[in-house]
PDB file of C-alpha atoms in Angstrom:
ATOM      1  CA  GLY A   1      84.916 119.183 123.332  1.00 49.00           C
ATOM      2  CA  GLY A   2      88.405 120.497 123.297  1.00 47.00           C
ATOM      3  CA  GLY A   3      91.269 118.615 121.720  1.00 44.00           C
ATOM      4  CA  ALA A   4      93.391 118.959 118.910  1.00 44.00           C
ATOM      5  CA  THR A   5      91.267 118.738 115.788  1.00 43.00           C
ATOM      6  CA  VAL A   6      93.172 117.416 112.595  1.00 44.00           C
ATOM      7  CA  PRO A   7      91.037 118.161 108.868  1.00 46.00           C
ATOM      8  CA  ALA A   8      90.194 114.814 107.809  1.00 50.00           C
ATOM      9  CA  GLY A   9      92.804 112.513 105.319  1.00 54.00           C
ATOM     10  CA  SER A  10      95.684 115.207 106.341  1.00 54.00           C
ATOM     11  CA  PRO A  11      98.877 113.444 107.863  1.00 63.00           C
ATOM     12  CA  MET A  12      98.853 112.752 110.944  1.00 60.00           C
ATOM     13  CA  VAL A  13     101.762 112.837 112.875  1.00 60.00           C
ATOM     14  CA  ALA A  14     102.494 110.422 116.287  1.00 58.00           C
ATOM     15  CA  ALA A  15     105.799 110.381 118.110  1.00 55.00           C
ATOM     16  CA  ASP A  16     107.221 106.913 119.223  1.00 52.00           C
ATOM     17  CA  GLY A  17     108.725 107.821 121.977  1.00 54.00           C
ATOM     18  CA  SER A  18     111.913 106.064 121.902  1.00 52.00           C
ATOM     19  CA  GLY A  19     114.029 109.376 121.450  1.00 55.00           C
ATOM     20  CA  ASP A  20     115.329 108.288 118.194  1.00 62.00           C
ATOM     21  CA  ALA A  21     113.727 112.175 116.798  1.00 75.00           C
ATOM     22  CA  ARG A  22     111.558 109.769 114.078  1.00 85.00           C
ATOM     23  CA  VAL A  23     107.506 110.038 113.936  1.00 88.00           C
ATOM     24  CA  TYR A  24     105.388 107.557 112.958  1.00 92.00           C
ATOM     25  CA  VAL A  25     102.993 109.693 109.935  1.00 94.00           C
ATOM     26  CA  ARG A  26      99.680 108.156 108.707  1.00 96.00           C
ATOM     27  CA  PHE A  27      98.954 108.750 105.579  1.00 97.00           C
ATOM     28  CA  GLU A  28      95.674 108.710 103.734  1.00 97.00           C
ATOM     29  CA  LEU A  29      94.210 108.521 100.494  1.00 98.00           C
ATOM     30  CA  ARG A  30      90.540 108.638  99.481  1.00 97.00           C
ATOM     31  CA  ALA A  31      90.293 106.389  96.303  1.00 97.00           C
ATOM     32  CA  PRO A  32      87.436 103.959  96.179  1.00 97.00           C
ATOM     33  CA  ASP A  33      88.013 102.387  93.281  1.00 97.00           C
ATOM     34  CA  ALA A  34      91.223 101.763  93.426  1.00 98.00           C
ATOM     35  CA  ARG A  35      93.205  98.432  93.101  1.00 98.00           C
ATOM     36  CA  SER A  36      96.391  99.359  94.719  1.00 98.00           C
ATOM     37  CA  VAL A  37      98.244 101.768  96.670  1.00 98.00           C
ATOM     38  CA  LYS A  38     101.125 102.750  97.094  1.00 98.00           C
ATOM     39  CA  LEU A  39     103.577 105.993  98.476  1.00 98.00           C
ATOM     40  CA  ALA A  40     106.532 107.144  97.400  1.00 97.00           C
ATOM     41  CA  GLY A  41     108.690 109.983  98.237  1.00 97.00           C
ATOM     42  CA  SER A  42     111.894 111.647  99.136  1.00 96.00           C
ATOM     43  CA  PHE A  43     112.180 109.275 101.809  1.00 95.00           C
ATOM     44  CA  SER A  44     112.206 106.423 100.034  1.00 95.00           C
ATOM     45  CA  ASP A  45     114.291 107.397  96.940  1.00 95.00           C
ATOM     46  CA  TRP A  46     110.861 107.637  94.882  1.00 96.00           C
ATOM     47  CA  THR A  47     110.871 103.892  94.932  1.00 96.00           C
ATOM     48  CA  ALA A  48     107.042 103.150  95.613  1.00 96.00           C
ATOM     49  CA  ASP A  49     107.644 100.314  98.224  1.00 93.00           C
ATOM     50  CA  VAL A  50     104.868 101.391 100.788  1.00 96.00           C
ATOM     51  CA  ASP A  51     101.593  99.838 100.115  1.00 98.00           C
ATOM     52  CA  LEU A  52      98.501 101.550 101.504  1.00 98.00           C
ATOM     53  CA  LYS A  53      96.024  99.323 103.263  1.00 98.00           C
ATOM     54  CA  ARG A  54      92.193  99.612 101.727  1.00 98.00           C
ATOM     55  CA  MET A  55      89.801 100.879 104.720  1.00 97.00           C
ATOM     56  CA  PRO A  56      86.076  99.650 104.449  1.00 96.00           C
ATOM     57  CA  ASP A  57      84.974 103.311 104.043  1.00 96.00           C
ATOM     58  CA  GLY A  58      87.071 103.393 100.586  1.00 97.00           C
ATOM     59  CA  ARG A  59      90.701 105.281 102.126  1.00 98.00           C
ATOM     60  CA  TRP A  60      93.653 103.962 102.138  1.00 98.00           C
ATOM     61  CA  ALA A  61      96.246 104.265 104.873  1.00 98.00           C
ATOM     62  CA  ALA A  62      99.764 103.804 105.700  1.00 97.00           C
ATOM     63  CA  LEU A  63     101.748 104.485 109.060  1.00 96.00           C
ATOM     64  CA  VAL A  64     105.781 105.505 107.553  1.00 96.00           C
ATOM     65  CA  PRO A  65     108.125 106.280 110.468  1.00 94.00           C
ATOM     66  CA  LEU A  66     109.839 109.482 108.964  1.00 95.00           C
ATOM     67  CA  SER A  67     112.599 111.577 110.597  1.00 93.00           C
ATOM     68  CA  PRO A  68     112.303 115.582 110.753  1.00 92.00           C
ATOM     69  CA  GLY A  69     112.538 117.570 107.728  1.00 94.00           C
ATOM     70  CA  VAL A  70     110.851 118.177 104.950  1.00 95.00           C
ATOM     71  CA  HIS A  71     109.812 115.652 102.848  1.00 97.00           C
ATOM     72  CA  ASP A  72     107.972 115.404  99.168  1.00 98.00           C
ATOM     73  CA  TYR A  73     105.443 112.789  98.124  1.00 98.00           C
ATOM     74  CA  ALA A  74     103.358 111.016  96.156  1.00 98.00           C
ATOM     75  CA  PHE A  75     100.417 108.299  95.568  1.00 98.00           C
ATOM     76  CA  LYS A  76     100.798 105.636  93.231  1.00 98.00           C
ATOM     77  CA  VAL A  77      97.253 104.579  92.262  1.00 98.00           C
ATOM     78  CA  ASP A  78      96.894 100.683  90.368  1.00 98.00           C
ATOM     79  CA  GLU A  79     100.554 100.761  89.458  1.00 96.00           C
ATOM     80  CA  GLU A  80     100.005 103.087  86.984  1.00 95.00           C
ATOM     81  CA  ARG A  81      98.636 106.616  87.969  1.00 96.00           C
ATOM     82  CA  TRP A  82     100.708 109.047  90.049  1.00 96.00           C
ATOM     83  CA  THR A  83      98.362 111.346  92.490  1.00 96.00           C
ATOM     84  CA  THR A  84      99.027 113.967  94.934  1.00 97.00           C
ATOM     85  CA  ASP A  85      97.772 114.340  98.535  1.00 97.00           C
ATOM     86  CA  PRO A  86      94.486 116.763  98.218  1.00 95.00           C
ATOM     87  CA  PHE A  87      95.216 117.480 101.714  1.00 93.00           C
ATOM     88  CA  ALA A  88      99.197 118.456 101.713  1.00 96.00           C
ATOM     89  CA  PRO A  89     100.398 121.939  99.572  1.00 96.00           C
ATOM     90  CA  LYS A  90     101.269 120.773  96.683  1.00 97.00           C
ATOM     91  CA  VAL A  91     105.198 122.101  94.572  1.00 97.00           C
ATOM     92  CA  ALA A  92     106.439 121.169  91.169  1.00 96.00           C
ATOM     93  CA  ASP A  93     108.005 118.018  90.799  1.00 93.00           C
ATOM     94  CA  GLY A  94     110.631 119.665  88.081  1.00 93.00           C
ATOM     95  CA  PHE A  95     109.326 117.323  85.584  1.00 92.00           C
ATOM     96  CA  GLY A  96     106.216 119.482  84.505  1.00 94.00           C
ATOM     97  CA  GLY A  97     103.829 118.286  87.518  1.00 94.00           C
ATOM     98  CA  PHE A  98     102.954 118.234  91.497  1.00 97.00           C
ATOM     99  CA  ASN A  99     104.023 116.104  94.474  1.00 98.00           C
ATOM    100  CA  SER A 100     102.413 116.602  97.685  1.00 98.00           C
ATOM    101  CA  ARG A 101     104.942 118.280 100.648  1.00 97.00           C
ATOM    102  CA  LEU A 102     105.089 117.455 103.992  1.00 96.00           C
ATOM    103  CA  SER A 103     106.640 119.747 106.530  1.00 94.00           C
ATOM    104  CA  LEU A 104     107.862 117.217 109.831  1.00 90.00           C
ATOM    105  CA  VAL A 105     109.359 119.684 112.480  1.00 84.00           C
ATOM    106  CA  LEU A 106     109.671 118.158 116.139  1.00 74.00           C
ATOM    107  CA  ALA A 107     109.224 120.701 119.127  1.00 71.00           C
ATOM    108  CA  ASP A 108     112.120 121.202 121.303  1.00 64.00           C
ATOM    109  CA  SER A 109     110.873 119.946 124.789  1.00 55.00           C
TER     110      SER A 109
END
């Protein structure tokens, strides 16, 4: 055993080592019946332009480079239905719905 464990489905973070303070975050959503899943958030001006790739087990995933900070996001399923990340904190979106929130803090080395 040993090592850090990450809850299944939660956004995972990996530094790219280039020193430009951007990290790659893996976004995942379980949606076995979906035809398409896209990601939109405060980091993309809420444009759903990140396509998630379908995995054989019914999950959809994408690796997105983000800068440190607080990012709100949501998934757009089949071009019509917005859904939150079940493994992330929910925040009100100001329109009667919810978004997911990711706080990305880099530790000082």
